[in-house]
Each structure stands twice: as C-alpha cells, then as structure tokens.
Tab-separated table of C-alpha atoms in Angstrom:
chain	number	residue	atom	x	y	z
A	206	UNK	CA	43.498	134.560	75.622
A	207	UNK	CA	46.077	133.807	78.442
A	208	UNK	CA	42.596	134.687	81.164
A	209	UNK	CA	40.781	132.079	79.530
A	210	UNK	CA	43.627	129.326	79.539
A	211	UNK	CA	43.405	129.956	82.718
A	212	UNK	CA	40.584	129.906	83.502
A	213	UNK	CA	39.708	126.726	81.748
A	214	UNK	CA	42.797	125.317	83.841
A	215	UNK	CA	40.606	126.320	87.276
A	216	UNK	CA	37.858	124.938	85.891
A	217	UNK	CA	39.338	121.316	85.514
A	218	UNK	CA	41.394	121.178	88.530
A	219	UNK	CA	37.978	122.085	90.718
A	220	UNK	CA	36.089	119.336	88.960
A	221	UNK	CA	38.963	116.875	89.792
A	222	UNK	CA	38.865	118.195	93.339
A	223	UNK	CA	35.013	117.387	93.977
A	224	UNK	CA	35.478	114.080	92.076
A	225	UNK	CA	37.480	113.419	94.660
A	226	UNK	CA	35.480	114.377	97.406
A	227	UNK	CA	32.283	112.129	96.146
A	228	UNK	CA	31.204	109.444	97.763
A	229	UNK	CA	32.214	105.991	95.856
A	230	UNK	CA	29.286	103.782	94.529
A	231	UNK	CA	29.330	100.966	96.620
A	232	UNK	CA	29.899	97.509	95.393
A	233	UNK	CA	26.265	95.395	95.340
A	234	UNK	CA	26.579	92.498	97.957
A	235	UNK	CA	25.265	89.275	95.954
A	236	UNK	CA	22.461	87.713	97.392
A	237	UNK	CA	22.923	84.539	98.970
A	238	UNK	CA	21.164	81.170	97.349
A	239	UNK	CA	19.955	78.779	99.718
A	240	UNK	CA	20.710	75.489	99.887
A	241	UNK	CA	18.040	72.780	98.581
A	242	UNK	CA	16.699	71.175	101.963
A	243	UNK	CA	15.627	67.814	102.079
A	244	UNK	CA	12.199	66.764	102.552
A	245	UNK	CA	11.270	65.948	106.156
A	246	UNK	CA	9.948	62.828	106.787
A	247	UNK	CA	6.496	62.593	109.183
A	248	UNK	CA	7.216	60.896	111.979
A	249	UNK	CA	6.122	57.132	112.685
A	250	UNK	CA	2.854	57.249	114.393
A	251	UNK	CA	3.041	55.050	118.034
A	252	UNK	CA	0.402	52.578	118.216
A	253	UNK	CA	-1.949	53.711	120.800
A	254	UNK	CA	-2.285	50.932	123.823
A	255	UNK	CA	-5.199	49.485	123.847
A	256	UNK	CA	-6.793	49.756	127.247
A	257	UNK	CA	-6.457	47.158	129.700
A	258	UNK	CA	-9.603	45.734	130.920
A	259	UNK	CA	-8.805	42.454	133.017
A	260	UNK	CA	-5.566	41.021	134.625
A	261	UNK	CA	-5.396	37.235	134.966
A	262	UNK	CA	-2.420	36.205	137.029
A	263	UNK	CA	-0.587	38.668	135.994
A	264	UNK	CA	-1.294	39.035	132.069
A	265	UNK	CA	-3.332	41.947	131.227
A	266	UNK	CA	-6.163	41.587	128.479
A	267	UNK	CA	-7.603	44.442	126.251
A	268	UNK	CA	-11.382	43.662	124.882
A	269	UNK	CA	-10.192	42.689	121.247
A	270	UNK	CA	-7.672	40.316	122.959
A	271	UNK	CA	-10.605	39.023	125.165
A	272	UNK	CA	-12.963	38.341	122.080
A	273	UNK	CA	-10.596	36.722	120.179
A	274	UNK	CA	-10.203	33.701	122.649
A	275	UNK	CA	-13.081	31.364	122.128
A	276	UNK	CA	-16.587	32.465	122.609
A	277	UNK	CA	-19.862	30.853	123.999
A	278	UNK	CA	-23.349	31.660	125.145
A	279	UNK	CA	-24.971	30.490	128.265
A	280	UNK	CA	-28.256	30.580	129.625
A	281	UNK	CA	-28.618	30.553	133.284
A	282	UNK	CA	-31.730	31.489	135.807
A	283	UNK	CA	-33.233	33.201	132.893
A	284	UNK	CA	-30.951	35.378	131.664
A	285	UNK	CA	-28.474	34.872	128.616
A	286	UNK	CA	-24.981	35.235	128.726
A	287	UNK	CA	-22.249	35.917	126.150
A	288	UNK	CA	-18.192	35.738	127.024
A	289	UNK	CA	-15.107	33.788	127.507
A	290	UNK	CA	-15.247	29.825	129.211
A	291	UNK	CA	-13.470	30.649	132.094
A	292	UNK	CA	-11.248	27.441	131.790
A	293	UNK	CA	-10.223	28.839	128.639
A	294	UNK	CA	-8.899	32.218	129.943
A	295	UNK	CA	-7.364	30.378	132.692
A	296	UNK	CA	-5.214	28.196	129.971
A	297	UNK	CA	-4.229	30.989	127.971
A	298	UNK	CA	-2.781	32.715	131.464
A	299	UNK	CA	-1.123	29.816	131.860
A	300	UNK	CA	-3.170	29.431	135.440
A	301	UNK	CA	-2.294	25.582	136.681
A	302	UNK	CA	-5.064	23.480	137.348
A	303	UNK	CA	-5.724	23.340	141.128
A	304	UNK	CA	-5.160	25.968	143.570
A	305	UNK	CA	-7.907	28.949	143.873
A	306	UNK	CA	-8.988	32.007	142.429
A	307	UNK	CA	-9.583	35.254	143.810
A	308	UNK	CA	-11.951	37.422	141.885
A	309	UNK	CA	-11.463	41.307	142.425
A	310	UNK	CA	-14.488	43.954	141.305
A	311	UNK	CA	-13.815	47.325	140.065
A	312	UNK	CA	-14.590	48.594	144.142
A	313	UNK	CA	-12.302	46.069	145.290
A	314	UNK	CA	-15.381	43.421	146.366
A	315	UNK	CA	-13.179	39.975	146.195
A	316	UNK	CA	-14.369	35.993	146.268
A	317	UNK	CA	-12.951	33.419	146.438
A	318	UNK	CA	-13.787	30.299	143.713
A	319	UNK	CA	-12.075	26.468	144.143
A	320	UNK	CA	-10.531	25.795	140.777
A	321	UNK	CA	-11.808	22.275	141.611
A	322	UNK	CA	-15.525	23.826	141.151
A	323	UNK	CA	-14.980	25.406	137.978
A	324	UNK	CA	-16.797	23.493	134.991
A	325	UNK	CA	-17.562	24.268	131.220
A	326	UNK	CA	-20.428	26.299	132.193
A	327	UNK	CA	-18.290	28.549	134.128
A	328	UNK	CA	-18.101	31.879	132.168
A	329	UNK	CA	-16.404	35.243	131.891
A	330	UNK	CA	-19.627	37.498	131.089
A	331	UNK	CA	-18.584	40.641	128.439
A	332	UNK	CA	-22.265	42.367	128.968
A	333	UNK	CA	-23.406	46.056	128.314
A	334	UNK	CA	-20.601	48.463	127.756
A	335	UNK	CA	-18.121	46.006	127.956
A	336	UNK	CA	-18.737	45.233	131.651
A	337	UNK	CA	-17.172	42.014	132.755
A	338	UNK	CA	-18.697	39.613	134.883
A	339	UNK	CA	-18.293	36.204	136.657
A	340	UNK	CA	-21.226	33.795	135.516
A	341	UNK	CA	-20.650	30.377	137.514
A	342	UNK	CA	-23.749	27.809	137.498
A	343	UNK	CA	-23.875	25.759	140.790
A	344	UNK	CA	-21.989	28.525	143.026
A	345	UNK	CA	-23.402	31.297	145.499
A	346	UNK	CA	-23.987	34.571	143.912
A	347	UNK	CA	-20.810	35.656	145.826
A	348	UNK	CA	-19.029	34.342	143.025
A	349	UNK	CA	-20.635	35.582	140.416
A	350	UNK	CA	-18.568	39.066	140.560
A	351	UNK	CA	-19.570	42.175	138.099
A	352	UNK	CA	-17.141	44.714	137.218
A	353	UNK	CA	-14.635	42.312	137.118
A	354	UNK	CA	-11.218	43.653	137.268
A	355	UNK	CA	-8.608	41.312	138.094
A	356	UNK	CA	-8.374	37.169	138.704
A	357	UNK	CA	-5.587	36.272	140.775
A	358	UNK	CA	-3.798	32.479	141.639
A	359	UNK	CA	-3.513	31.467	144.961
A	360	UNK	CA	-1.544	27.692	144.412
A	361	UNK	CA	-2.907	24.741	146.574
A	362	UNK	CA	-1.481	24.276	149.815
A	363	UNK	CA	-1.087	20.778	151.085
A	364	UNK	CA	-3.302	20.480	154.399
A	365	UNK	CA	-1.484	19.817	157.262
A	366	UNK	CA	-2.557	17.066	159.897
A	367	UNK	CA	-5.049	17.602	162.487
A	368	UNK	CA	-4.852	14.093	164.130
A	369	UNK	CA	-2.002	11.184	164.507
A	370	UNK	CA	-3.541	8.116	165.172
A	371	UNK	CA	-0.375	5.795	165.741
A	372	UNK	CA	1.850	7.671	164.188
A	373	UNK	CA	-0.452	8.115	160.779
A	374	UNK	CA	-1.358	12.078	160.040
A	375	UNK	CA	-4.925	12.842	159.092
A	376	UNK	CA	-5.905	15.801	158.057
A	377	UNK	CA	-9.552	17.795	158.496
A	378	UNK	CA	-10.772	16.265	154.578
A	379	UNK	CA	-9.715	12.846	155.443
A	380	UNK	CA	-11.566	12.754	158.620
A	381	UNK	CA	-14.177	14.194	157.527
A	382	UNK	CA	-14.347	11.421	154.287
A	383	UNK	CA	-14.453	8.895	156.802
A	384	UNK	CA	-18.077	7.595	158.059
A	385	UNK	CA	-20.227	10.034	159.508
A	386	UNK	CA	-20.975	9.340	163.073
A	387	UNK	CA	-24.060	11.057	164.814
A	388	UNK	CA	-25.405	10.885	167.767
A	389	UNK	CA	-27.730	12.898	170.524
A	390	UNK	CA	-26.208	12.522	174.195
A	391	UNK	CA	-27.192	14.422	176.845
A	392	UNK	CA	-29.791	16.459	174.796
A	393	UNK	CA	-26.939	17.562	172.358
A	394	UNK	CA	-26.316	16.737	168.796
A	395	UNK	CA	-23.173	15.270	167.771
A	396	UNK	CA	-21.308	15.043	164.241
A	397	UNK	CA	-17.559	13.233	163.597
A	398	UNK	CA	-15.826	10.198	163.097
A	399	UNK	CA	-16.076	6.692	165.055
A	400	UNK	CA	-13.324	6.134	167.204
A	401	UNK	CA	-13.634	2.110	165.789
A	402	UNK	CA	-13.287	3.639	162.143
A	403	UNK	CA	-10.429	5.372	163.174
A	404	UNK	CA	-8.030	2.599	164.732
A	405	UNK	CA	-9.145	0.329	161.886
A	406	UNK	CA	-7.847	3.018	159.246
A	407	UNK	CA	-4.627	3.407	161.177
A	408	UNK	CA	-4.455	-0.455	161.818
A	409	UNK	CA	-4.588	-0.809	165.382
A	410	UNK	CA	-8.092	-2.018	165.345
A	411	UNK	CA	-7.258	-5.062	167.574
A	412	UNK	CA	-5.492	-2.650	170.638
A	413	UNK	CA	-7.025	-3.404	174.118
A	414	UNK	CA	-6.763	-0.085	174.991
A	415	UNK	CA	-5.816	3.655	173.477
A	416	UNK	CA	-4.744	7.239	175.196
A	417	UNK	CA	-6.551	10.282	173.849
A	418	UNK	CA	-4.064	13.360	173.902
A	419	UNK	CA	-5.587	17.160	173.961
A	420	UNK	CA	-3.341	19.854	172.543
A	421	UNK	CA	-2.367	21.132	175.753
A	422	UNK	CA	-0.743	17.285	176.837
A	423	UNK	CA	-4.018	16.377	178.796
A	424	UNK	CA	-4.515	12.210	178.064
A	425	UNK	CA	-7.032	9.742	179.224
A	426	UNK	CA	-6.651	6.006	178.990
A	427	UNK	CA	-10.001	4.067	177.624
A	428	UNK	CA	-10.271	0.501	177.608
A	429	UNK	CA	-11.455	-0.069	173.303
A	430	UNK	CA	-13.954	-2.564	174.651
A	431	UNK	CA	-15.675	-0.078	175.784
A	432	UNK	CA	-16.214	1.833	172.544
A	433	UNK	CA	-19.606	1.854	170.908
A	434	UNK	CA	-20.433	2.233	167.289
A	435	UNK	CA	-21.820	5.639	168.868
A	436	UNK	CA	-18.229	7.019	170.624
A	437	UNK	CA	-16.711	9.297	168.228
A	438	UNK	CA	-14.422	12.303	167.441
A	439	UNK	CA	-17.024	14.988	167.176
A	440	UNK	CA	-16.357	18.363	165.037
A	441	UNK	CA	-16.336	20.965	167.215
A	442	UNK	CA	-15.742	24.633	167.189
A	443	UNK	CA	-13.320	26.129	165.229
A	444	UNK	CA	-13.130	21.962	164.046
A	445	UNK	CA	-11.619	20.922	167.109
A	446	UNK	CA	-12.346	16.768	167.378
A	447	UNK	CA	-14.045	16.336	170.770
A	448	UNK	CA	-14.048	12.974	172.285
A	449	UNK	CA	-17.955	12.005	172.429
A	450	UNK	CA	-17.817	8.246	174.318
A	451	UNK	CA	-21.431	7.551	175.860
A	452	UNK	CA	-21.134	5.244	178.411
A	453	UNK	CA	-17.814	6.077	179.446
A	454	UNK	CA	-16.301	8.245	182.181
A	455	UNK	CA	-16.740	11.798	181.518
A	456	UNK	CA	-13.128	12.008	182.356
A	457	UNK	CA	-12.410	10.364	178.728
A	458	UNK	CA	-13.873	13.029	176.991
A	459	UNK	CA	-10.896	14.698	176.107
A	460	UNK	CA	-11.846	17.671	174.275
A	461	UNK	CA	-9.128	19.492	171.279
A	462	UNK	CA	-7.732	15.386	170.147
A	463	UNK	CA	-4.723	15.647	168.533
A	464	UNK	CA	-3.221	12.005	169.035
A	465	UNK	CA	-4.467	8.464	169.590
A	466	UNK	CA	-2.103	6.228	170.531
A	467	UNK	CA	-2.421	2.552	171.513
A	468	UNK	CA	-1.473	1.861	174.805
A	469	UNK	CA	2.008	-0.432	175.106
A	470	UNK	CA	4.805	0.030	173.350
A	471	UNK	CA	4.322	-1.802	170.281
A	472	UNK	CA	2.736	1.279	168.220
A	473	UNK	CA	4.526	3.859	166.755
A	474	UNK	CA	5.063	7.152	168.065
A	475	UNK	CA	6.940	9.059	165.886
A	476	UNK	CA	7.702	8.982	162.181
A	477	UNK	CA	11.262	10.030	161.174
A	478	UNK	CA	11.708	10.405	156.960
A	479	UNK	CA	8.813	8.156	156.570
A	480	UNK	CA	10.197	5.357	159.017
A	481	UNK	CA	7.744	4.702	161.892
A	482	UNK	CA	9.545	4.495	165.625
A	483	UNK	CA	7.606	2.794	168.440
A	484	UNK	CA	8.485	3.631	172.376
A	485	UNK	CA	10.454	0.428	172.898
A	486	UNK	CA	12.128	1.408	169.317
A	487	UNK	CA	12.945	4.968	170.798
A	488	UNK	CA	14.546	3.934	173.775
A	489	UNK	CA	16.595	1.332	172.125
A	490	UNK	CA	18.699	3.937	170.754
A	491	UNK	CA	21.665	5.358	172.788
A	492	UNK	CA	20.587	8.308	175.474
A	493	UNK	CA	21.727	11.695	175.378
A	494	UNK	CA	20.908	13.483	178.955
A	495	UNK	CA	22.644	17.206	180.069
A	496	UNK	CA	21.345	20.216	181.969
A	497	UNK	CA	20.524	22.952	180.073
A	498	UNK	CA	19.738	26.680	181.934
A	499	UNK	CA	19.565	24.828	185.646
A	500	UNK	CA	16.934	22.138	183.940
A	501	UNK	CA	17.597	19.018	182.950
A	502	UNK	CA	17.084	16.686	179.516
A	503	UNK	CA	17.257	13.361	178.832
A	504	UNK	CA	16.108	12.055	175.319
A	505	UNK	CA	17.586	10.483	172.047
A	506	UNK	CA	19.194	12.719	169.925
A	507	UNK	CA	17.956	13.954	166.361
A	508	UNK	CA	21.202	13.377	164.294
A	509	UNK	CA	20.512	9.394	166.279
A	510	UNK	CA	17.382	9.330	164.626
A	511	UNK	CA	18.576	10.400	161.102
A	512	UNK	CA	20.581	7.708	160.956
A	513	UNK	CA	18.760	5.069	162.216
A	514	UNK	CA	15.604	6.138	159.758
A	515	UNK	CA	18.983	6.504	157.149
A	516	UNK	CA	18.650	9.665	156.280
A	517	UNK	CA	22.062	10.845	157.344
A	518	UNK	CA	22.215	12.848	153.525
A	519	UNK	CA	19.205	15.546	154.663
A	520	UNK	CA	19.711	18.788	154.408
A	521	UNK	CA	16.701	20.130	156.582
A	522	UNK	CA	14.355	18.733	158.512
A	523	UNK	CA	10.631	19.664	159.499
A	524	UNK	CA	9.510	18.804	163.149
A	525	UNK	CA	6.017	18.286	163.302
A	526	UNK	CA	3.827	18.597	166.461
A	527	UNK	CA	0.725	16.624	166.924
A	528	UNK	CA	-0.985	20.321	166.777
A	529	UNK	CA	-0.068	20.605	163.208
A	530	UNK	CA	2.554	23.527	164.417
A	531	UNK	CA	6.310	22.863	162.378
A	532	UNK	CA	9.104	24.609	162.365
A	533	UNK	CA	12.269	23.670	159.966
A	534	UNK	CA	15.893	23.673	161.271
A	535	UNK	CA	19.222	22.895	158.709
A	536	UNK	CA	20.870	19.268	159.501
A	537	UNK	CA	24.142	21.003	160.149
A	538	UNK	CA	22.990	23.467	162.592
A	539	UNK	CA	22.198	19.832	164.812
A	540	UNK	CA	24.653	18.965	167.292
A	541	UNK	CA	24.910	16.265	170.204
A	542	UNK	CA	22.716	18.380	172.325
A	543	UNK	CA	19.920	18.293	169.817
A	544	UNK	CA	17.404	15.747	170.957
A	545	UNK	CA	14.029	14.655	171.644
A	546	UNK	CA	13.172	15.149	174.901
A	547	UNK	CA	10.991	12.979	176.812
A	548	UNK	CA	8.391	14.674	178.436
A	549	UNK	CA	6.182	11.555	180.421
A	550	UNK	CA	6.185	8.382	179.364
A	551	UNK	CA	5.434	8.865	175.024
A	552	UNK	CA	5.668	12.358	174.167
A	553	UNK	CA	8.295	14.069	172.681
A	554	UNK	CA	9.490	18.054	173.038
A	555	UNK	CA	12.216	18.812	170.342
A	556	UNK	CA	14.893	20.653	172.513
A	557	UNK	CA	17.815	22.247	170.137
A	558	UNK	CA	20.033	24.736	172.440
A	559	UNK	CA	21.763	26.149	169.194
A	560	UNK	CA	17.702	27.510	167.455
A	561	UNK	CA	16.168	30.245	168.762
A	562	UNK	CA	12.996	28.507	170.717
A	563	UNK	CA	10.386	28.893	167.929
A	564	UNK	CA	12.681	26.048	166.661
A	565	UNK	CA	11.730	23.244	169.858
A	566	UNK	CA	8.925	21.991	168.866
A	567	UNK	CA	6.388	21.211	172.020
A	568	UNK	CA	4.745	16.907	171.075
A	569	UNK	CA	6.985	16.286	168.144
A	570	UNK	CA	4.777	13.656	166.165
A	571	UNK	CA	6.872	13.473	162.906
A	572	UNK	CA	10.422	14.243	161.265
A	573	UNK	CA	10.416	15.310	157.665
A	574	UNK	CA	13.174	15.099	155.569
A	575	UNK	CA	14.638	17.096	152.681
C-alpha cells in the first residue's frame, strides 16, 4: 500500500516537472485596424495653350483668338479671300497709326508695307490648313506674304533735311512735292526741282545772286538772272541734287547741293532754337578766338548763341550740318571755348574741345534745342 503511495507521489511530481518544461502558449498579437483614409481628390486639369500662330508687335494670337476679331471676304485677281482686315488686327495690337510694318514668313522671307498704304481691302488671309497670308490690293506681290508668321512695328522717323536754302531745311519728300523740272541737255535726261521754285519757297526769290554749296565745301556764285525756268536741282544717284543750269558756266554745276544761300549778308545762315541768324547777325555778337592743338579758332561761341536765340534753359542741343549729319552734346558740358568756328566767309564748323570729335560738327546749318 505504502509502494503505491509512492508511487502515485512520483507520478505527480514528474507531471509537474514536464509542465514545467512546456513551452507557454503564446499570447495572439491583435491585428491592427487601419485608419479610414480620405478620398483623394483628382487633380485640376491645366488648360492646354493653345498654339500660337501669329505675333503682332509683340502680342501673340492663337486661331480661335484670330477668328473671333471681325471677319470679311475679299475678292481680288480672281481668287477669294477669307480673314482678318488688317487695320483691325493692327488696332487690337494696339499698332499706332503711321510708322511701317515688317511682314516675316515662316522661312524668314520679310517685306516691308507703309502703314500709310494700308486700306480696308487690306487683309490677313486664314486659307487651307490654317495658313496665313498677306492679301493687299494695289501693292507688289512682295507684300502679299504666305506663311505669315510675325508683323512687326517699325515707328516713323522724321526725315532729316537734305537741302538749306537760306537757312530753311528741306527734306527729299518736300523737294520732290515741289514742281517737277525736266529737261534734256547735252543728250542727257534730267529730273528735279527749279532753282526759281526753290528761292521763291524759301523767300529769297528777289536775290541778285545765290552760292551753291557741295557737301565737301565746294561753292559757286551764279548771278539768279541767269536762271532759266530749265536750271534745276536734278535727282541724282543715290538722290544727290545736282546743279543742272543750261546756259551757265559748267563751273556752276555744283554736283551733291546741300545749301543755297543768297549772296550778302542779309539771309540767314544758321537757325539757333528756331531763331534765324544772318552773317552780319553772327558777327554782331562778341568773338571768341584761342589756339587749340598749334591751330587756331576764331568764331562766336554756342552758349552766345543760346542766349541771344533765348534759350539759355536747354538742356541739349542738336548741331545740324547742311549734310543732314547731327550729333547732340548736353548744355552744361559747353564752355567758353565752345564755338562756331568760321571756316571762309559763311560756313560754320562746330569746334567743342571738351566732346570727343564726333561731337564738332563740319557746316553747322542749324541748332536744336531741348
């Protein structure tokens, strides 16, 4: 009985033992519940550029902007055309109303169009496949420019004179609105202006006589007595006005004219802020003579002149030669040494010691001021 106490005892103390022994049971990890996410949101789609097709000035035109500006249909050398009146792209680019255009083709072909010969008729052309293309009634093909790319502005730019007839400018237009003179001498053809026209628009009609200056200082005296409806400032190469004056010394035909004066001292010279000076009027005012690199100069000084055409409040003045050539120089870079020089007896060289010499202007015809 005792054995199987015992035993029994054994028994229990094993089967704690090998409990003890046993792995645990682990402890289930819970599984983790996600958080609700929010519902993305598609992104905003970007507009897609419409392609540019034409730049005007500077503002750039897709098709649909192009056919929404106002519309019309010409007919011209038997063909039909649909587009935009030129004139009214131009206003919506804000393009001013003189100046010129420049019309540039897809392979860089350019023309240029006067805005002063555009009309109602004028057209921007939107053709097969959306091909642009100049349509302008009255103008060389030139102009008419496919594959139109681009339109730029080039602003007017005042003319400058080609000829000072007592002082008065002209310019190459003016001269050439004057009375056509022609007339065969020699066996040659001649186109320009009558010398009588001339004096008469710059009111020395009634001189006795008149000096013809070339550009390079060359003059000739001619008695106007001896003018003919026939003697003339002819338009010559590169539209320099040759002296044309049958039945006068060949001597007188002073060819490249720049200046007409009357002979004397009555006429004026030189303009200064819109005041004309005559000779006698020149040398009235006080002297200024120095030497100057070993040469010397004798004139009447610039800041003289400003004051005597009272104009002493400029800032800048423009010295114009009788070539058309300027140059401008600031009012306080002037100094006593700044003067008109007198080169002969009535033409002036600006001479300015202080400006580089791009600055002395060579037959000084006029003073601008600012």
């Amino acid at each position: 009985m005792i054995k199987f106490k015992n035993l029994v005892v054994l028994l229990v103390v094993a089967a704690i033992a090998l409990a003890g022994c046993a792995t645990p049971t682990p402890t289930p990890t819970p599984t983790p519940i996600p958080r609700p996410t929010a519902t993305p949101v598609p992104p905003t789609p970007v507009p897609t550029k419409e392609p540019v097709v034409l730049t005007v000035a500077g503002k750039e035109y897709g098709l649909s902007q192009l056919h929404a500006l106002p519309q019309k249909h010409l007919e011209s050398d038997g063909k039909a055309y649909d587009g935009v009146p030129l004139l009214e792209l131009l206003h919506n680019a804000g393009v001013p109303a003189t100046g010129t255009l420049v019309l540039v083709a897809a392979d860089g072909y350019q023309a240029e169009v006067s805005l002063a010969k555009m009309d109602a008729q004028s057209l921007l052309a939107i053709g097969a496949e959306n091909v642009l293309q100049t349509v302008i009634p009255g103008q060389g093909k030139g102009a008419w420019v496919k594959n139109l790319v681009k339109i730029e502005y080039k602003p007017e730019v005042a003319a400058e004179p080609v000829l000072a007839v007592a002082g008065k400018g002209f310019t190459l237009d003016e001269l050439k609105a004057l009375p056509a003179v022609k007339a065969d001498v020699d066996g040659t053809a001649y186109t320009g202006v009558g010398l009588l026209d001339l004096l008469a628009s710059a009111g020395i009609g009634g001189a006795e006589a008149i000096t013809l200056q070339a550009a390079d200082g060359y003059k000739a005296e001619v008695k106007v007595a001896q003018l003919t409806k026939d003697c003339m400032l002819a338009f010559g190469k590169n539209d320099a006005l040759d002296a044309v004056l049958p039945g006068v010394s060949k001597g007188a035909w002073v060819r490249a004219v720049v200046a007409v004066n009357e002979v004397g001292g009555g006429t004026a010279i030189l303009k200064v802020c819109g005041q004309p000076f005559s000779l006698d009027q020149l040398k009235a005012l006080p002297v200024v003579a120095y030497d100057f690199d070993g040469k010397a100069y004798k004139g009447v000084g610039l800041l003289d002149l400003l004051k005597a055409a009272k104009a002493e409040g400029s800032t800048t003045i423009t010295l114009l030669a009788s070539d058309g050539y300027s140059a401008d120089v600031a009012v306080k870079d002037l100094d006593n040494q700044s003067i008109l020089n007198w080169v002969g007896t009535d033409v002036l060289d600006a001479m300015i010691p202080s400006q580089v010499k791009g600055k002395w202007v060579k037959g000084t015809v006029e003073i601008r001021c600012k």
